[in-house]
mmCIF file of C-alpha atoms in Angstrom:
data_model
loop_
_atom_site.group_PDB
_atom_site.id
_atom_site.type_symbol
_atom_site.label_atom_id
_atom_site.label_comp_id
_atom_site.label_asym_id
_atom_site.label_seq_id
_atom_site.Cartn_x
_atom_site.Cartn_y
_atom_site.Cartn_z
ATOM 1 C CA GLU A 1 3.784 -0.841 15.858
ATOM 2 C CA ALA A 2 2.261 -3.279 13.418
ATOM 3 C CA ASP A 3 3.611 -6.816 13.142
ATOM 4 C CA ILE A 4 2.964 -8.356 9.764
ATOM 5 C CA TYR A 5 5.233 -10.987 8.295
ATOM 6 C CA GLN A 6 5.769 -12.384 4.835
ATOM 7 C CA THR A 7 7.724 -15.455 3.766
ATOM 8 C CA PRO A 8 9.688 -16.088 1.731
ATOM 9 C CA ARG A 9 11.238 -12.671 1.192
ATOM 10 C CA TYR A 10 12.738 -13.777 -2.125
ATOM 11 C CA LEU A 11 11.796 -16.671 -4.394
ATOM 12 C CA VAL A 12 13.169 -17.881 -7.735
ATOM 13 C CA ILE A 13 11.124 -20.613 -9.336
ATOM 14 C CA GLY A 14 10.561 -22.270 -12.705
ATOM 15 C CA THR A 15 7.533 -21.888 -14.946
ATOM 16 C CA GLY A 16 4.614 -24.149 -14.121
ATOM 17 C CA LYS A 17 5.400 -24.601 -10.455
ATOM 18 C CA LYS A 18 2.765 -24.141 -7.762
ATOM 19 C CA ILE A 19 3.798 -21.675 -5.075
ATOM 20 C CA THR A 20 2.310 -20.313 -1.875
ATOM 21 C CA LEU A 21 3.278 -16.953 -0.423
ATOM 22 C CA GLU A 22 2.730 -16.717 3.305
ATOM 23 C CA CYS A 23 1.409 -13.736 5.257
ATOM 24 C CA SER A 24 0.752 -13.550 8.980
ATOM 25 C CA GLN A 25 -0.199 -10.715 11.320
ATOM 26 C CA THR A 26 -0.292 -10.682 15.093
ATOM 27 C CA MET A 27 -2.549 -7.667 15.663
ATOM 28 C CA GLY A 28 -5.878 -9.471 15.317
ATOM 29 C CA HIS A 29 -6.861 -7.322 12.331
ATOM 30 C CA ASP A 30 -9.967 -8.461 10.505
ATOM 31 C CA LYS A 31 -9.162 -7.122 7.048
ATOM 32 C CA MET A 32 -6.216 -8.410 5.032
ATOM 33 C CA TYR A 33 -5.076 -7.720 1.473
ATOM 34 C CA TRP A 34 -2.687 -8.955 -1.198
ATOM 35 C CA TYR A 35 -1.188 -6.499 -3.703
ATOM 36 C CA GLN A 36 1.121 -6.874 -6.692
ATOM 37 C CA GLN A 37 3.573 -4.063 -7.357
ATOM 38 C CA ASP A 38 5.968 -3.626 -10.287
ATOM 39 C CA PRO A 39 8.806 -1.056 -10.053
ATOM 40 C CA GLY A 40 7.528 2.504 -10.389
ATOM 41 C CA MET A 41 3.943 1.376 -10.697
ATOM 42 C CA GLU A 42 0.882 1.514 -8.497
ATOM 43 C CA LEU A 43 -0.232 -1.324 -6.257
ATOM 44 C CA HIS A 44 -2.761 -3.642 -7.871
ATOM 45 C CA LEU A 45 -5.183 -5.428 -5.564
ATOM 46 C CA ILE A 46 -5.183 -9.211 -6.044
ATOM 47 C CA HIS A 47 -7.402 -10.474 -3.211
ATOM 48 C CA TYR A 48 -8.757 -9.239 0.094
ATOM 49 C CA SER A 49 -10.587 -10.586 3.108
ATOM 50 C CA TYR A 50 -12.971 -9.046 5.626
ATOM 51 C CA GLY A 51 -12.365 -11.827 8.145
ATOM 52 C CA VAL A 52 -12.286 -15.589 8.688
ATOM 53 C CA ASN A 53 -13.906 -17.537 5.827
ATOM 54 C CA SER A 54 -14.299 -14.323 3.818
ATOM 55 C CA THR A 55 -12.335 -13.801 0.593
ATOM 56 C CA GLU A 56 -12.939 -11.363 -2.258
ATOM 57 C CA LYS A 57 -11.328 -10.925 -5.670
ATOM 58 C CA GLY A 58 -9.482 -7.799 -6.700
ATOM 59 C CA ASP A 59 -8.352 -6.646 -10.128
ATOM 60 C CA LEU A 60 -5.694 -9.338 -10.723
ATOM 61 C CA SER A 61 -7.243 -12.365 -9.070
ATOM 62 C CA SER A 62 -7.746 -14.719 -12.015
ATOM 63 C CA GLU A 63 -4.518 -16.704 -11.677
ATOM 64 C CA SER A 64 -4.312 -17.028 -7.908
ATOM 65 C CA THR A 65 -6.292 -18.146 -4.876
ATOM 66 C CA VAL A 66 -6.348 -17.233 -1.193
ATOM 67 C CA SER A 67 -7.767 -18.704 1.987
ATOM 68 C CA ARG A 68 -8.612 -17.245 5.398
ATOM 69 C CA ILE A 69 -9.063 -20.081 7.856
ATOM 70 C CA ARG A 70 -7.520 -18.161 10.749
ATOM 71 C CA THR A 71 -7.605 -14.445 11.495
ATOM 72 C CA GLU A 72 -3.836 -14.132 11.536
ATOM 73 C CA HIS A 73 -3.032 -16.074 8.357
ATOM 74 C CA PHE A 74 -3.765 -15.146 4.716
ATOM 75 C CA PRO A 75 -1.733 -17.220 2.214
ATOM 76 C CA LEU A 76 -1.685 -16.536 -1.540
ATOM 77 C CA THR A 77 -1.285 -19.450 -3.977
ATOM 78 C CA LEU A 78 -0.253 -19.300 -7.624
ATOM 79 C CA GLU A 79 -1.382 -22.577 -9.178
ATOM 80 C CA SER A 80 1.033 -22.426 -12.127
ATOM 81 C CA ALA A 81 3.746 -19.783 -12.048
ATOM 82 C CA ARG A 82 4.535 -17.891 -15.262
ATOM 83 C CA PRO A 83 7.233 -15.299 -16.097
ATOM 84 C CA SER A 84 4.481 -12.632 -16.116
ATOM 85 C CA HIS A 85 4.056 -13.299 -12.388
ATOM 86 C CA THR A 86 7.521 -11.895 -11.729
ATOM 87 C CA SER A 87 6.861 -8.996 -9.368
ATOM 88 C CA GLN A 88 6.791 -7.880 -5.748
ATOM 89 C CA TYR A 89 3.875 -9.141 -3.662
ATOM 90 C CA LEU A 90 2.774 -7.089 -0.669
ATOM 91 C CA CYS A 91 0.483 -8.260 2.099
ATOM 92 C CA ALA A 92 -1.376 -5.770 4.302
ATOM 93 C CA SER A 93 -3.857 -5.726 7.137
ATOM 94 C CA SER A 94 -6.067 -2.995 8.530
ATOM 95 C CA HIS A 95 -8.273 -2.205 11.460
ATOM 96 C CA TYR A 96 -10.833 0.409 12.391
ATOM 97 C CA TYR A 97 -9.930 2.415 15.501
ATOM 98 C CA GLN A 98 -11.299 5.709 16.791
ATOM 99 C CA GLY A 99 -12.906 6.561 13.487
ATOM 100 C CA GLN A 100 -9.877 5.719 11.369
ATOM 101 C CA GLU A 101 -8.897 2.712 9.320
ATOM 102 C CA THR A 102 -5.152 2.426 8.696
ATOM 103 C CA GLN A 103 -3.349 -0.123 6.548
ATOM 104 C CA TYR A 104 -0.154 -1.814 7.715
ATOM 105 C CA PHE A 105 2.123 -3.547 5.227
ATOM 106 C CA GLY A 106 4.503 -6.474 5.375
ATOM 107 C CA PRO A 107 8.032 -6.289 3.892
ATOM 108 C CA GLY A 108 7.005 -7.989 0.662
ATOM 109 C CA THR A 109 8.001 -11.087 -1.323
ATOM 110 C CA ARG A 110 10.053 -10.629 -4.468
ATOM 111 C CA LEU A 111 9.183 -13.360 -6.963
ATOM 112 C CA LEU A 112 11.177 -14.253 -10.066
ATOM 113 C CA VAL A 113 9.697 -16.859 -12.405
ATOM 114 C CA LEU A 114 12.142 -18.231 -14.969
ATOM 115 C CA LYS B 1 -13.665 3.646 -10.995
ATOM 116 C CA GLN B 2 -11.346 5.690 -8.781
ATOM 117 C CA GLU B 3 -8.069 6.812 -10.359
ATOM 118 C CA VAL B 4 -5.220 8.323 -8.360
ATOM 119 C CA THR B 5 -2.454 10.375 -9.970
ATOM 120 C CA GLN B 6 0.719 11.639 -8.344
ATOM 121 C CA ILE B 7 2.833 14.489 -9.629
ATOM 122 C CA PRO B 8 5.759 14.713 -10.031
ATOM 123 C CA ALA B 9 6.828 11.126 -10.669
ATOM 124 C CA ALA B 10 10.346 11.937 -9.483
ATOM 125 C CA LEU B 11 11.938 14.791 -7.581
ATOM 126 C CA SER B 12 15.537 15.571 -6.634
ATOM 127 C CA VAL B 13 16.236 18.405 -4.203
ATOM 128 C CA PRO B 14 19.110 19.649 -2.070
ATOM 129 C CA GLU B 15 18.963 19.099 1.651
ATOM 130 C CA GLY B 16 17.012 21.728 3.591
ATOM 131 C CA GLU B 17 14.417 22.532 0.940
ATOM 132 C CA ASN B 18 10.710 22.575 1.678
ATOM 133 C CA LEU B 19 8.798 20.536 -0.864
ATOM 134 C CA VAL B 20 5.274 19.616 -1.908
ATOM 135 C CA LEU B 21 4.096 16.324 -3.344
ATOM 136 C CA ASN B 22 0.765 16.253 -5.141
ATOM 137 C CA CYS B 23 -1.957 13.625 -5.301
ATOM 138 C CA SER B 24 -5.211 13.894 -7.257
ATOM 139 C CA PHE B 25 -8.185 11.545 -7.340
ATOM 140 C CA THR B 26 -11.124 11.376 -9.745
ATOM 141 C CA ASP B 27 -13.948 10.365 -7.380
ATOM 142 C CA SER B 28 -14.374 12.870 -4.554
ATOM 143 C CA ALA B 29 -16.641 10.522 -2.560
ATOM 144 C CA ILE B 30 -13.784 9.228 -0.465
ATOM 145 C CA TYR B 31 -13.723 7.867 3.049
ATOM 146 C CA ASN B 32 -10.119 8.863 3.728
ATOM 147 C CA LEU B 33 -6.802 9.717 2.048
ATOM 148 C CA GLN B 34 -3.604 8.092 3.280
ATOM 149 C CA TRP B 35 0.036 8.915 2.575
ATOM 150 C CA PHE B 36 2.677 6.176 2.707
ATOM 151 C CA ARG B 37 6.444 5.979 2.469
ATOM 152 C CA GLN B 38 8.185 3.101 0.698
ATOM 153 C CA ASP B 39 11.914 2.445 0.869
ATOM 154 C CA PRO B 40 13.531 0.403 -1.944
ATOM 155 C CA GLY B 41 12.598 -3.266 -1.787
ATOM 156 C CA LYS B 42 10.436 -2.771 1.293
ATOM 157 C CA GLY B 43 6.766 -2.583 2.180
ATOM 158 C CA LEU B 44 4.807 0.609 2.790
ATOM 159 C CA THR B 45 4.817 2.595 6.033
ATOM 160 C CA SER B 46 1.822 4.757 6.857
ATOM 161 C CA LEU B 47 2.715 8.429 7.372
ATOM 162 C CA LEU B 48 -0.553 10.310 7.654
ATOM 163 C CA LEU B 49 -4.244 9.562 7.276
ATOM 164 C CA ILE B 50 -6.828 12.284 6.645
ATOM 165 C CA GLN B 51 -10.483 11.489 7.201
ATOM 166 C CA SER B 52 -12.953 12.887 4.649
ATOM 167 C CA SER B 53 -14.230 15.366 7.254
ATOM 168 C CA GLN B 54 -10.738 16.729 7.959
ATOM 169 C CA ARG B 55 -8.693 19.288 6.030
ATOM 170 C CA GLU B 56 -5.200 18.410 7.196
ATOM 171 C CA GLN B 57 -3.014 16.265 9.422
ATOM 172 C CA THR B 58 0.467 16.945 10.772
ATOM 173 C CA SER B 59 3.244 14.727 12.046
ATOM 174 C CA GLY B 60 6.604 16.311 12.763
ATOM 175 C CA ARG B 61 7.949 17.849 9.550
ATOM 176 C CA LEU B 62 5.106 16.377 7.505
ATOM 177 C CA ASN B 63 1.799 18.068 6.781
ATOM 178 C CA ALA B 64 -0.880 16.579 4.562
ATOM 179 C CA SER B 65 -3.899 18.517 3.316
ATOM 180 C CA LEU B 66 -7.096 17.350 1.686
ATOM 181 C CA ASP B 67 -9.478 19.214 -0.617
ATOM 182 C CA LYS B 68 -12.248 16.802 -1.498
ATOM 183 C CA SER B 69 -14.141 19.180 -3.751
ATOM 184 C CA SER B 70 -11.176 19.555 -6.095
ATOM 185 C CA GLY B 71 -9.998 15.955 -5.673
ATOM 186 C CA ARG B 72 -6.566 16.892 -4.389
ATOM 187 C CA SER B 73 -4.217 16.186 -1.527
ATOM 188 C CA THR B 74 -0.737 17.516 -0.894
ATOM 189 C CA LEU B 75 2.086 16.276 1.294
ATOM 190 C CA TYR B 76 4.348 19.047 2.529
ATOM 191 C CA ILE B 77 7.805 18.095 3.797
ATOM 192 C CA ALA B 78 9.625 20.820 5.690
ATOM 193 C CA ALA B 79 13.407 21.119 5.847
ATOM 194 C CA SER B 80 14.049 17.976 3.833
ATOM 195 C CA GLN B 81 16.845 15.595 4.868
ATOM 196 C CA PRO B 82 18.708 12.823 3.017
ATOM 197 C CA GLY B 83 16.845 10.320 5.203
ATOM 198 C CA ASP B 84 13.602 11.479 3.572
ATOM 199 C CA SER B 85 14.719 9.875 0.308
ATOM 200 C CA ALA B 86 12.090 7.285 -0.588
ATOM 201 C CA THR B 87 8.978 6.826 -2.699
ATOM 202 C CA TYR B 88 5.841 8.488 -1.365
ATOM 203 C CA LEU B 89 2.466 7.018 -2.301
ATOM 204 C CA CYS B 90 -1.019 8.264 -1.668
ATOM 205 C CA ALA B 91 -4.125 6.078 -1.465
ATOM 206 C CA ALA B 92 -7.766 7.133 -1.622
ATOM 207 C CA THR B 93 -10.377 4.943 0.047
ATOM 208 C CA GLY B 94 -13.972 5.194 -1.119
ATOM 209 C CA GLY B 95 -17.257 3.523 -0.306
ATOM 210 C CA SER B 96 -15.879 0.045 -0.984
ATOM 211 C CA TYR B 97 -13.381 0.643 1.852
ATOM 212 C CA ILE B 98 -10.611 -0.633 -0.421
ATOM 213 C CA PRO B 99 -7.778 1.870 -1.070
ATOM 214 C CA THR B 100 -6.758 2.884 -4.592
ATOM 215 C CA PHE B 101 -3.071 3.748 -4.868
ATOM 216 C CA GLY B 102 -1.150 6.165 -7.055
ATOM 217 C CA ARG B 103 2.188 5.303 -8.646
ATOM 218 C CA GLY B 104 4.132 7.363 -6.160
ATOM 219 C CA THR B 105 6.675 10.174 -6.237
ATOM 220 C CA SER B 106 10.295 9.062 -6.020
ATOM 221 C CA LEU B 107 12.156 11.597 -3.872
ATOM 222 C CA ILE B 108 15.913 12.035 -3.609
ATOM 223 C CA VAL B 109 17.297 14.529 -1.117
ATOM 224 C CA HIS B 110 21.012 15.055 -1.695
ATOM 225 C CA PRO B 111 23.415 16.501 0.876
#
């Protein structure tokens, strides 16, 4: 059973505010990911990390930043929230075990930017 | 760039039916193919993972197959139940080791 946590679960915020979405996992997984998902649409990769001090940009990275100072923690920051950022944000981690690499997802953060 | 397509986008069936969900991918050089379940407002739960060297995986009433040469995977659900109602997503992982997701099939199983 994977333990991956996201806070807050829901957030309503005004345009221009700086926000940080938190993600933590207790499995010691090296790889972590942030995705954005709109209803009925595919997941879009925002950022990912191969391990501590490693961060990479995905398809939608231009308006956000991440950090990976500790293995278990991978926060996502939006410097200036806009209504177009309204979406669900999913954090995931993965590990390689017995020839397989499986992703585990957190419950998500629903963001509404007014 | 890998593209993943899932058909149908939505499916409504009566309880007890056997059903097949389809997933196709454009780049056959994949590392693995994973099927997920997503309940409304929740994250994704991994159901089955098929390595590129495998043809199928089974878990309970679920069976997933993989045909790399044709770029297709199917998820077979036997004897569907109302509790199976959810969105099912497939994800193909290639050489970058980053999964590419489809849009999912929204399944409703009615009593």
